[in-house]
Amino acid sequence: MQALTAEQREFAERAEAVAAEFADDAYTWEGDVPWENLRRLAEADLYCPSISEEYGGQGRSDVAAMLLTQAVGRECPDTGWFTYMQGMVGPRAIDLFGSEAVKEEYLPAVTAGESFVSIAISEPDAGSDVGSMSTEVTEEGGELVCNGEKTWVGGVPFGDAAVTWVRFPEGLGSVVIPYDDPGVEIEEVYTNMAGYAQTHFTIDDVVIPESHVLTRGKEAFKEQLVSLNWERLGSSVLTVAWAEAALEQALAYASDREQFDRSLDEFQGIEWRLAEMYRNVETAASLVYMSAAGAQGHDPAPPRLQTSTAKLHCSQMVEEVASEAVQIVGARAYQRGHPLEYLYRFARSRRIAAGTDEMQLNTIARALKEDGVPPVSAR
């Protein structure tokens, strides 16, 4: 893994110390929000580290947000997901592209661990194909008016607003839509494998203040697309954290469990499985941090080839490692409520969320065809 600076190492150590406090309640949340954990991180000046200082963050690089997500996610998968979502996805878009007014409205509550801002991209007829989105913002009587619908949106039941991708007359863009607007109607709420709600809502004649427009126009939206590379790395490091947790549990069980008068970890078949699991985790971590090496904040952004490669590898890796951990522990781990069963349900989401495997393959192939294989010096 890429060597950390002294400052990054100190931050990671502080994050690990606080994250250890979350272990007792880990694997018990089942869709509830670990608000007390988020507030504890905020009190320790750890939460949302890459958000600007004037809005309650620490103004650090996105690498710090990755380090926090890894430290926390290894102890508590739920709290890790929240640190990723609020540190590197919706609120980060507001911090990067928003007006002073919209930043002041939403970011202080988020960074205090008191609020949640979602991201709404998918529609019933447009998932990975964002170019087919039909949710639109039009100008009517001197106002910007939004109509459409979004689905598979996380965090709506406990959130305040969504960074919503839309279509303007001149092309794609994004706006912030509060859930308490009378034009926002919840149509359906689904519960995913990890126990969290995902929501389908409609947007009917919602007036968008100019201050709530994040990106509009080809160049502005292109910047938002580039910022997704950080989201992919955030998702990737979250999978590393979950895989580390699965490996730790499998290793502990194998050393304690005896069969045929010896512990499981004395059987070469188990030893090799554990070794392969570690190889996969360490390879994934190296890919993630090498992709982020040298990047500070949003400029420069990590390249699409490396970030898509990391996202693809890590999403598949965590499912494999979690599955192997379940296999080593056996029937106990297959029971609802066991930490490894819990982790496996979380792990499966990553091959869909933040860009499916298939979309990452498309991006990798397109980058190779356009730019060729990058030299060592460019990686």
mmCIF file of C-alpha atoms in Angstrom:
data_model
loop_
_atom_site.group_PDB
_atom_site.id
_atom_site.type_symbol
_atom_site.label_atom_id
_atom_site.label_comp_id
_atom_site.label_asym_id
_atom_site.label_seq_id
_atom_site.Cartn_x
_atom_site.Cartn_y
_atom_site.Cartn_z
ATOM 1 C CA MET A 1 0.000 0.000 0.000
ATOM 2 C CA GLN A 2 1.131 3.543 -0.695
ATOM 3 C CA ALA A 3 3.101 4.963 2.270
ATOM 4 C CA LEU A 4 1.176 7.490 4.339
ATOM 5 C CA THR A 5 2.511 10.873 5.305
ATOM 6 C CA ALA A 6 3.111 11.537 9.009
ATOM 7 C CA GLU A 7 -0.060 13.660 9.103
ATOM 8 C CA GLN A 8 -2.135 10.958 7.422
ATOM 9 C CA ARG A 9 -0.765 8.291 9.755
ATOM 10 C CA GLU A 10 -1.629 10.400 12.825
ATOM 11 C CA PHE A 11 -5.151 10.928 11.477
ATOM 12 C CA ALA A 12 -5.578 7.197 10.766
ATOM 13 C CA GLU A 13 -4.397 6.279 14.271
ATOM 14 C CA ARG A 14 -6.869 8.692 15.844
ATOM 15 C CA ALA A 15 -9.625 7.275 13.670
ATOM 16 C CA GLU A 16 -8.737 3.722 14.688
ATOM 17 C CA ALA A 17 -8.796 4.642 18.381
ATOM 18 C CA VAL A 18 -12.273 6.170 18.189
ATOM 19 C CA ALA A 19 -13.580 3.437 15.871
ATOM 20 C CA ALA A 20 -12.675 0.814 18.486
ATOM 21 C CA GLU A 21 -15.448 2.316 20.641
ATOM 22 C CA PHE A 22 -18.020 1.158 18.068
ATOM 23 C CA ALA A 23 -17.166 -2.546 18.243
ATOM 24 C CA ASP A 24 -19.632 -3.514 20.985
ATOM 25 C CA ASP A 25 -22.694 -2.370 19.044
ATOM 26 C CA ALA A 26 -21.415 -3.392 15.608
ATOM 27 C CA TYR A 27 -23.544 -5.808 13.565
ATOM 28 C CA THR A 28 -26.693 -4.831 15.466
ATOM 29 C CA TRP A 29 -27.983 -1.796 13.573
ATOM 30 C CA GLU A 30 -30.021 -3.572 10.850
ATOM 31 C CA GLY A 31 -31.076 -0.408 9.066
ATOM 32 C CA ASP A 32 -31.054 1.940 12.042
ATOM 33 C CA VAL A 33 -28.755 4.951 11.907
ATOM 34 C CA PRO A 34 -25.758 4.887 14.278
ATOM 35 C CA TRP A 35 -26.224 8.573 15.077
ATOM 36 C CA GLU A 36 -24.283 8.364 18.330
ATOM 37 C CA ASN A 37 -21.263 6.995 16.458
ATOM 38 C CA LEU A 38 -21.450 9.770 13.872
ATOM 39 C CA ARG A 39 -21.686 12.415 16.577
ATOM 40 C CA ARG A 40 -18.727 10.851 18.394
ATOM 41 C CA LEU A 41 -16.651 11.105 15.215
ATOM 42 C CA ALA A 42 -17.729 14.727 14.813
ATOM 43 C CA GLU A 43 -16.773 15.528 18.404
ATOM 44 C CA ALA A 44 -13.339 14.007 17.771
ATOM 45 C CA ASP A 45 -12.824 16.200 14.653
ATOM 46 C CA LEU A 46 -12.817 13.134 12.416
ATOM 47 C CA TYR A 47 -16.155 13.115 10.602
ATOM 48 C CA CYS A 48 -16.374 14.373 6.994
ATOM 49 C CA PRO A 49 -12.657 15.292 6.997
ATOM 50 C CA SER A 50 -12.538 16.466 3.370
ATOM 51 C CA ILE A 51 -15.446 18.908 3.788
ATOM 52 C CA SER A 52 -14.321 22.544 4.085
ATOM 53 C CA GLU A 53 -13.477 23.783 7.573
ATOM 54 C CA GLU A 54 -15.967 26.674 7.501
ATOM 55 C CA TYR A 55 -18.804 24.130 7.317
ATOM 56 C CA GLY A 56 -17.555 21.839 10.087
ATOM 57 C CA GLY A 57 -15.110 19.600 8.213
ATOM 58 C CA GLN A 58 -11.342 19.639 8.490
ATOM 59 C CA GLY A 59 -10.467 20.683 4.933
ATOM 60 C CA ARG A 60 -8.275 17.618 4.485
ATOM 61 C CA SER A 61 -7.792 15.633 1.299
ATOM 62 C CA ASP A 62 -10.166 12.915 0.174
ATOM 63 C CA VAL A 63 -7.464 10.436 1.195
ATOM 64 C CA ALA A 64 -8.297 11.329 4.810
ATOM 65 C CA ALA A 65 -11.946 10.459 4.137
ATOM 66 C CA MET A 66 -10.777 7.117 2.781
ATOM 67 C CA LEU A 67 -8.624 6.452 5.850
ATOM 68 C CA LEU A 68 -11.553 7.258 8.123
ATOM 69 C CA THR A 69 -13.895 4.987 6.186
ATOM 70 C CA GLN A 70 -11.431 2.111 6.354
ATOM 71 C CA ALA A 71 -10.757 2.505 10.076
ATOM 72 C CA VAL A 72 -14.428 2.800 10.991
ATOM 73 C CA GLY A 73 -15.779 0.247 8.523
ATOM 74 C CA ARG A 74 -13.433 -2.411 9.861
ATOM 75 C CA GLU A 75 -15.025 -2.077 13.314
ATOM 76 C CA CYS A 76 -18.627 -1.311 12.329
ATOM 77 C CA PRO A 77 -19.841 -1.827 8.759
ATOM 78 C CA ASP A 78 -22.854 0.469 9.191
ATOM 79 C CA THR A 79 -20.867 3.407 10.556
ATOM 80 C CA GLY A 80 -18.315 2.879 7.794
ATOM 81 C CA TRP A 81 -21.040 3.189 5.177
ATOM 82 C CA PHE A 82 -22.190 6.495 6.666
ATOM 83 C CA THR A 83 -18.672 7.941 6.804
ATOM 84 C CA TYR A 84 -18.270 7.081 3.113
ATOM 85 C CA MET A 85 -21.672 8.381 2.013
ATOM 86 C CA GLN A 86 -21.433 11.663 3.914
ATOM 87 C CA GLY A 87 -17.724 12.238 3.460
ATOM 88 C CA MET A 88 -17.338 11.397 -0.229
ATOM 89 C CA VAL A 89 -20.727 11.413 -1.981
ATOM 90 C CA GLY A 90 -23.732 13.767 -1.559
ATOM 91 C CA PRO A 91 -22.363 16.363 0.888
ATOM 92 C CA ARG A 92 -19.010 16.361 -0.901
ATOM 93 C CA ALA A 93 -20.797 17.371 -4.119
ATOM 94 C CA ILE A 94 -22.430 20.265 -2.272
ATOM 95 C CA ASP A 95 -19.051 21.327 -0.883
ATOM 96 C CA LEU A 96 -17.373 21.151 -4.301
ATOM 97 C CA PHE A 97 -20.056 22.701 -6.490
ATOM 98 C CA GLY A 98 -22.626 24.425 -4.290
ATOM 99 C CA SER A 99 -23.358 28.075 -3.567
ATOM 100 C CA GLU A 100 -22.512 29.559 -0.188
ATOM 101 C CA ALA A 101 -26.217 29.518 0.664
ATOM 102 C CA VAL A 102 -26.741 25.796 0.021
ATOM 103 C CA LYS A 103 -23.508 24.900 1.809
ATOM 104 C CA GLU A 104 -24.602 26.864 4.874
ATOM 105 C CA GLU A 105 -28.036 25.263 4.730
ATOM 106 C CA TYR A 106 -26.920 21.615 4.716
ATOM 107 C CA LEU A 107 -23.249 21.006 5.501
ATOM 108 C CA PRO A 108 -22.948 22.125 9.161
ATOM 109 C CA ALA A 109 -25.656 19.668 10.249
ATOM 110 C CA VAL A 110 -24.076 16.870 8.220
ATOM 111 C CA THR A 111 -20.582 17.413 9.611
ATOM 112 C CA ALA A 112 -22.018 17.522 13.149
ATOM 113 C CA GLY A 113 -23.427 14.014 12.651
ATOM 114 C CA GLU A 114 -27.000 15.305 12.839
ATOM 115 C CA SER A 115 -28.153 15.100 9.214
ATOM 116 C CA PHE A 116 -27.909 12.977 6.072
ATOM 117 C CA VAL A 117 -27.819 14.082 2.428
ATOM 118 C CA SER A 118 -28.520 11.439 -0.228
ATOM 119 C CA ILE A 119 -27.620 11.197 -3.880
ATOM 120 C CA ALA A 120 -30.421 10.508 -6.382
ATOM 121 C CA ILE A 121 -29.385 9.371 -9.852
ATOM 122 C CA SER A 122 -31.297 6.230 -10.897
ATOM 123 C CA GLU A 123 -34.797 6.338 -12.360
ATOM 124 C CA PRO A 124 -37.239 3.523 -13.120
ATOM 125 C CA ASP A 125 -36.162 3.608 -16.790
ATOM 126 C CA ALA A 126 -32.599 4.912 -16.403
ATOM 127 C CA GLY A 127 -30.014 3.258 -14.199
ATOM 128 C CA SER A 128 -26.458 3.028 -15.486
ATOM 129 C CA ASP A 129 -27.551 4.879 -18.644
ATOM 130 C CA VAL A 130 -27.651 8.367 -17.121
ATOM 131 C CA GLY A 131 -28.068 9.847 -20.592
ATOM 132 C CA SER A 132 -31.592 8.450 -20.587
ATOM 133 C CA MET A 133 -32.649 10.321 -17.450
ATOM 134 C CA SER A 134 -35.989 12.065 -17.867
ATOM 135 C CA THR A 135 -36.134 14.090 -14.629
ATOM 136 C CA GLU A 136 -35.873 17.630 -15.923
ATOM 137 C CA VAL A 137 -35.565 21.212 -14.821
ATOM 138 C CA THR A 138 -37.281 23.773 -17.046
ATOM 139 C CA GLU A 139 -37.606 27.544 -16.850
ATOM 140 C CA GLU A 140 -41.185 28.644 -16.248
ATOM 141 C CA GLY A 141 -42.126 32.232 -15.491
ATOM 142 C CA GLY A 142 -38.634 33.118 -14.405
ATOM 143 C CA GLU A 143 -38.364 30.084 -12.078
ATOM 144 C CA LEU A 144 -36.568 26.757 -12.351
ATOM 145 C CA VAL A 145 -39.107 23.941 -11.991
ATOM 146 C CA CYS A 146 -38.243 20.266 -11.588
ATOM 147 C CA ASN A 147 -40.402 17.272 -12.551
ATOM 148 C CA GLY A 148 -39.556 13.587 -12.645
ATOM 149 C CA GLU A 149 -38.874 10.627 -10.400
ATOM 150 C CA LYS A 150 -35.933 8.870 -8.756
ATOM 151 C CA THR A 151 -35.542 5.371 -7.360
ATOM 152 C CA TRP A 152 -33.145 3.247 -5.293
ATOM 153 C CA VAL A 153 -32.281 6.352 -3.272
ATOM 154 C CA GLY A 154 -30.647 5.593 0.070
ATOM 155 C CA GLY A 155 -31.207 7.470 3.300
ATOM 156 C CA VAL A 156 -34.554 9.114 2.474
ATOM 157 C CA PRO A 157 -36.386 8.061 5.692
ATOM 158 C CA PHE A 158 -33.737 9.706 7.870
ATOM 159 C CA GLY A 159 -32.340 12.254 5.392
ATOM 160 C CA ASP A 160 -33.037 15.905 4.705
ATOM 161 C CA ALA A 161 -32.285 16.319 0.990
ATOM 162 C CA ALA A 162 -30.842 14.699 -2.099
ATOM 163 C CA VAL A 163 -28.200 15.793 -4.572
ATOM 164 C CA THR A 164 -30.357 15.037 -7.605
ATOM 165 C CA TRP A 165 -29.122 14.522 -11.144
ATOM 166 C CA VAL A 166 -31.413 16.192 -13.669
ATOM 167 C CA ARG A 167 -31.690 17.266 -17.274
ATOM 168 C CA PHE A 168 -31.592 20.995 -18.069
ATOM 169 C CA PRO A 169 -32.522 22.287 -21.541
ATOM 170 C CA GLU A 170 -28.785 22.511 -22.351
ATOM 171 C CA GLY A 171 -27.838 19.119 -20.904
ATOM 172 C CA LEU A 172 -27.315 17.198 -17.666
ATOM 173 C CA GLY A 173 -26.759 18.845 -14.319
ATOM 174 C CA SER A 174 -27.497 18.490 -10.621
ATOM 175 C CA VAL A 175 -29.583 20.266 -7.975
ATOM 176 C CA VAL A 176 -30.341 19.886 -4.272
ATOM 177 C CA ILE A 177 -33.937 18.906 -3.504
ATOM 178 C CA PRO A 178 -35.239 18.876 0.105
ATOM 179 C CA TYR A 179 -37.480 15.963 1.016
ATOM 180 C CA ASP A 180 -39.940 18.194 2.866
ATOM 181 C CA ASP A 181 -40.865 20.105 -0.283
ATOM 182 C CA PRO A 182 -44.606 19.552 -0.908
ATOM 183 C CA GLY A 183 -43.827 18.488 -4.466
ATOM 184 C CA VAL A 184 -41.781 15.476 -3.298
ATOM 185 C CA GLU A 185 -43.948 12.371 -2.885
ATOM 186 C CA ILE A 186 -42.690 9.036 -1.537
ATOM 187 C CA GLU A 187 -44.090 6.305 -3.780
ATOM 188 C CA GLU A 188 -42.396 3.144 -2.516
ATOM 189 C CA VAL A 189 -39.823 2.163 0.100
ATOM 190 C CA TYR A 190 -37.843 -1.037 -0.393
ATOM 191 C CA THR A 191 -35.615 -2.803 2.137
ATOM 192 C CA ASN A 192 -32.339 -4.048 0.691
ATOM 193 C CA MET A 193 -30.287 -7.071 1.764
ATOM 194 C CA ALA A 194 -28.315 -5.000 4.264
ATOM 195 C CA GLY A 195 -31.527 -3.915 5.997
ATOM 196 C CA TYR A 196 -31.553 -0.317 4.754
ATOM 197 C CA ALA A 197 -34.415 1.449 3.027
ATOM 198 C CA GLN A 198 -34.159 2.530 -0.599
ATOM 199 C CA THR A 199 -36.845 4.846 -1.850
ATOM 200 C CA HIS A 200 -38.718 5.653 -5.041
ATOM 201 C CA PHE A 201 -40.036 9.220 -4.998
ATOM 202 C CA THR A 202 -41.636 11.562 -7.498
ATOM 203 C CA ILE A 203 -40.876 15.247 -8.035
ATOM 204 C CA ASP A 204 -43.880 17.327 -9.060
ATOM 205 C CA ASP A 205 -43.373 21.019 -9.918
ATOM 206 C CA VAL A 206 -40.657 21.542 -7.310
ATOM 207 C CA VAL A 207 -39.234 25.055 -7.602
ATOM 208 C CA ILE A 208 -35.435 25.015 -7.521
ATOM 209 C CA PRO A 209 -33.810 28.201 -6.191
ATOM 210 C CA GLU A 210 -30.712 29.249 -8.130
ATOM 211 C CA SER A 211 -28.756 28.686 -4.915
ATOM 212 C CA HIS A 212 -29.695 24.976 -5.046
ATOM 213 C CA VAL A 213 -28.239 24.428 -8.526
ATOM 214 C CA LEU A 214 -24.918 22.603 -8.212
ATOM 215 C CA THR A 215 -23.912 21.992 -11.814
ATOM 216 C CA ARG A 216 -25.423 23.158 -15.081
ATOM 217 C CA GLY A 217 -23.929 23.025 -18.544
ATOM 218 C CA LYS A 218 -21.563 20.580 -20.211
ATOM 219 C CA GLU A 219 -18.322 21.704 -18.574
ATOM 220 C CA ALA A 220 -19.785 21.973 -15.077
ATOM 221 C CA PHE A 221 -21.387 18.546 -15.281
ATOM 222 C CA LYS A 222 -18.158 17.105 -16.666
ATOM 223 C CA GLU A 223 -16.513 18.220 -13.410
ATOM 224 C CA GLN A 224 -19.145 16.339 -11.442
ATOM 225 C CA LEU A 225 -18.508 13.200 -13.477
ATOM 226 C CA VAL A 226 -14.790 13.490 -12.724
ATOM 227 C CA SER A 227 -15.571 13.819 -9.015
ATOM 228 C CA LEU A 228 -17.222 10.380 -9.195
ATOM 229 C CA ASN A 229 -13.716 8.932 -9.291
ATOM 230 C CA TRP A 230 -13.449 9.826 -5.600
ATOM 231 C CA GLU A 231 -16.792 8.154 -4.922
ATOM 232 C CA ARG A 232 -15.489 4.990 -6.574
ATOM 233 C CA LEU A 233 -12.382 5.053 -4.393
ATOM 234 C CA GLY A 234 -14.527 5.634 -1.315
ATOM 235 C CA SER A 235 -16.648 2.625 -2.189
ATOM 236 C CA SER A 236 -13.487 0.613 -2.828
ATOM 237 C CA VAL A 237 -11.878 1.402 0.513
ATOM 238 C CA LEU A 238 -15.165 0.568 2.246
ATOM 239 C CA THR A 239 -14.970 -2.918 0.743
ATOM 240 C CA VAL A 240 -11.380 -3.236 1.974
ATOM 241 C CA ALA A 241 -12.587 -2.455 5.511
ATOM 242 C CA TRP A 242 -15.375 -5.028 5.336
ATOM 243 C CA ALA A 243 -13.047 -7.661 3.890
ATOM 244 C CA GLU A 244 -10.513 -7.011 6.660
ATOM 245 C CA ALA A 245 -13.275 -7.542 9.221
ATOM 246 C CA ALA A 246 -14.306 -10.813 7.554
ATOM 247 C CA LEU A 247 -10.703 -12.051 7.441
ATOM 248 C CA GLU A 248 -10.137 -11.185 11.115
ATOM 249 C CA GLN A 249 -13.219 -13.136 12.149
ATOM 250 C CA ALA A 250 -12.315 -16.165 10.027
ATOM 251 C CA LEU A 251 -8.757 -16.148 11.396
ATOM 252 C CA ALA A 252 -9.941 -15.928 15.014
ATOM 253 C CA TYR A 253 -12.428 -18.750 14.532
ATOM 254 C CA ALA A 254 -9.922 -21.001 12.775
ATOM 255 C CA SER A 255 -7.427 -20.626 15.614
ATOM 256 C CA ASP A 256 -10.029 -21.468 18.297
ATOM 257 C CA ARG A 257 -12.085 -24.173 16.608
ATOM 258 C CA GLU A 258 -10.780 -27.746 16.984
ATOM 259 C CA GLN A 259 -11.584 -30.680 14.732
ATOM 260 C CA PHE A 260 -9.818 -34.032 14.620
ATOM 261 C CA ASP A 261 -7.715 -33.049 17.658
ATOM 262 C CA ARG A 262 -6.214 -29.901 16.168
ATOM 263 C CA SER A 263 -7.264 -26.359 15.431
ATOM 264 C CA LEU A 264 -8.659 -25.522 12.024
ATOM 265 C CA ASP A 265 -5.763 -23.208 11.218
ATOM 266 C CA GLU A 266 -3.384 -26.178 11.357
ATOM 267 C CA PHE A 267 -5.015 -27.712 8.277
ATOM 268 C CA GLN A 268 -3.219 -26.667 5.125
ATOM 269 C CA GLY A 269 -6.499 -26.252 3.254
ATOM 270 C CA ILE A 270 -7.595 -23.602 5.780
ATOM 271 C CA GLU A 271 -4.139 -22.004 5.884
ATOM 272 C CA TRP A 272 -4.173 -21.558 2.134
ATOM 273 C CA ARG A 273 -7.664 -20.066 2.210
ATOM 274 C CA LEU A 274 -6.613 -17.543 4.827
ATOM 275 C CA ALA A 275 -3.482 -16.692 2.849
ATOM 276 C CA GLU A 276 -5.480 -16.162 -0.350
ATOM 277 C CA MET A 277 -7.977 -13.984 1.502
ATOM 278 C CA TYR A 278 -5.171 -11.779 2.806
ATOM 279 C CA ARG A 279 -3.586 -11.583 -0.647
ATOM 280 C CA ASN A 280 -6.873 -10.378 -2.084
ATOM 281 C CA VAL A 281 -7.405 -7.789 0.645
ATOM 282 C CA GLU A 282 -3.867 -6.425 0.441
ATOM 283 C CA THR A 283 -3.945 -6.268 -3.369
ATOM 284 C CA ALA A 284 -7.227 -4.357 -3.192
ATOM 285 C CA ALA A 285 -5.884 -1.884 -0.614
ATOM 286 C CA SER A 286 -2.798 -1.282 -2.723
ATOM 287 C CA LEU A 287 -4.907 -0.584 -5.825
ATOM 288 C CA VAL A 288 -7.092 1.873 -3.941
ATOM 289 C CA TYR A 289 -4.361 3.924 -2.318
ATOM 290 C CA MET A 290 -2.113 3.895 -5.382
ATOM 291 C CA SER A 291 -5.036 5.351 -7.347
ATOM 292 C CA ALA A 292 -5.391 8.105 -4.765
ATOM 293 C CA ALA A 293 -1.658 8.747 -4.343
ATOM 294 C CA GLY A 294 -0.717 12.384 -4.698
ATOM 295 C CA ALA A 295 -4.278 13.592 -5.262
ATOM 296 C CA GLN A 296 -5.428 16.307 -2.876
ATOM 297 C CA GLY A 297 -9.081 17.248 -2.715
ATOM 298 C CA HIS A 298 -10.717 17.532 -6.100
ATOM 299 C CA ASP A 299 -7.736 18.804 -8.101
ATOM 300 C CA PRO A 300 -6.124 16.757 -9.442
ATOM 301 C CA ALA A 301 -8.743 14.011 -9.506
ATOM 302 C CA PRO A 302 -7.639 10.377 -9.687
ATOM 303 C CA PRO A 303 -7.790 8.971 -13.236
ATOM 304 C CA ARG A 304 -10.816 7.025 -14.441
ATOM 305 C CA LEU A 305 -8.795 3.952 -15.527
ATOM 306 C CA GLN A 306 -7.270 3.391 -12.114
ATOM 307 C CA THR A 307 -10.401 4.203 -10.128
ATOM 308 C CA SER A 308 -12.649 1.960 -12.209
ATOM 309 C CA THR A 309 -10.093 -0.838 -11.978
ATOM 310 C CA ALA A 310 -9.957 -0.454 -8.189
ATOM 311 C CA LYS A 311 -13.765 -0.301 -7.920
ATOM 312 C CA LEU A 312 -14.220 -3.446 -10.036
ATOM 313 C CA HIS A 313 -11.524 -5.431 -8.246
ATOM 314 C CA CYS A 314 -12.599 -4.394 -4.744
ATOM 315 C CA SER A 315 -16.302 -5.028 -5.307
ATOM 316 C CA GLN A 316 -15.623 -8.570 -6.433
ATOM 317 C CA MET A 317 -12.922 -9.103 -3.815
ATOM 318 C CA VAL A 318 -15.095 -8.320 -0.797
ATOM 319 C CA GLU A 319 -17.825 -10.712 -1.911
ATOM 320 C CA GLU A 320 -15.252 -13.478 -2.371
ATOM 321 C CA VAL A 321 -13.509 -12.843 0.953
ATOM 322 C CA ALA A 322 -16.782 -12.625 2.888
ATOM 323 C CA SER A 323 -17.950 -15.841 1.248
ATOM 324 C CA GLU A 324 -14.710 -17.628 2.135
ATOM 325 C CA ALA A 325 -15.012 -16.427 5.727
ATOM 326 C CA VAL A 326 -18.535 -17.865 5.910
ATOM 327 C CA GLN A 327 -17.208 -21.141 4.522
ATOM 328 C CA ILE A 328 -14.460 -21.378 7.141
ATOM 329 C CA VAL A 329 -16.813 -20.665 10.051
ATOM 330 C CA GLY A 330 -19.531 -22.874 8.572
ATOM 331 C CA ALA A 331 -23.131 -23.189 9.753
ATOM 332 C CA ARG A 332 -22.768 -20.593 12.523
ATOM 333 C CA ALA A 333 -21.895 -17.895 9.978
ATOM 334 C CA TYR A 334 -24.874 -18.806 7.812
ATOM 335 C CA GLN A 335 -27.344 -17.890 10.563
ATOM 336 C CA ARG A 336 -29.166 -14.542 10.481
ATOM 337 C CA GLY A 337 -27.513 -12.205 12.979
ATOM 338 C CA HIS A 338 -24.003 -13.653 12.760
ATOM 339 C CA PRO A 339 -21.435 -10.918 11.945
ATOM 340 C CA LEU A 340 -20.259 -12.734 8.822
ATOM 341 C CA GLU A 341 -23.780 -13.196 7.501
ATOM 342 C CA TYR A 342 -24.255 -9.467 8.161
ATOM 343 C CA LEU A 343 -21.029 -8.614 6.318
ATOM 344 C CA TYR A 344 -21.892 -10.793 3.351
ATOM 345 C CA ARG A 345 -25.188 -8.959 2.871
ATOM 346 C CA PHE A 346 -23.331 -5.635 2.943
ATOM 347 C CA ALA A 347 -20.597 -6.911 0.624
ATOM 348 C CA ARG A 348 -22.961 -7.904 -2.189
ATOM 349 C CA SER A 349 -24.168 -4.323 -2.584
ATOM 350 C CA ARG A 350 -20.837 -3.037 -3.843
ATOM 351 C CA ARG A 351 -21.039 -4.824 -7.191
ATOM 352 C CA ILE A 352 -24.112 -2.691 -7.945
ATOM 353 C CA ALA A 353 -23.793 0.561 -5.976
ATOM 354 C CA ALA A 354 -21.466 3.393 -7.079
ATOM 355 C CA GLY A 355 -21.306 1.904 -10.580
ATOM 356 C CA THR A 356 -21.949 -1.716 -11.531
ATOM 357 C CA ASP A 357 -19.218 -4.184 -12.479
ATOM 358 C CA GLU A 358 -20.342 -3.916 -16.067
ATOM 359 C CA MET A 359 -20.022 -0.133 -16.158
ATOM 360 C CA GLN A 360 -16.528 -0.326 -14.669
ATOM 361 C CA LEU A 361 -15.535 -2.825 -17.368
ATOM 362 C CA ASN A 362 -16.891 -0.462 -20.024
ATOM 363 C CA THR A 363 -14.927 2.457 -18.553
ATOM 364 C CA ILE A 364 -11.709 0.450 -18.339
ATOM 365 C CA ALA A 365 -12.007 -0.777 -21.921
ATOM 366 C CA ARG A 366 -12.844 2.700 -23.226
ATOM 367 C CA ALA A 367 -9.885 4.264 -21.400
ATOM 368 C CA LEU A 368 -7.519 1.629 -22.770
ATOM 369 C CA LYS A 369 -8.762 2.121 -26.333
ATOM 370 C CA GLU A 370 -8.492 5.896 -26.095
ATOM 371 C CA ASP A 371 -5.259 6.251 -24.139
ATOM 372 C CA GLY A 372 -3.493 2.897 -24.319
ATOM 373 C CA VAL A 373 -1.802 1.162 -21.413
ATOM 374 C CA PRO A 374 -0.311 3.888 -19.166
ATOM 375 C CA PRO A 375 3.430 3.749 -18.484
ATOM 376 C CA VAL A 376 4.628 3.007 -14.965
ATOM 377 C CA SER A 377 5.448 6.689 -14.394
ATOM 378 C CA ALA A 378 1.813 7.679 -15.062
ATOM 379 C CA ARG A 379 0.253 5.217 -12.607
#
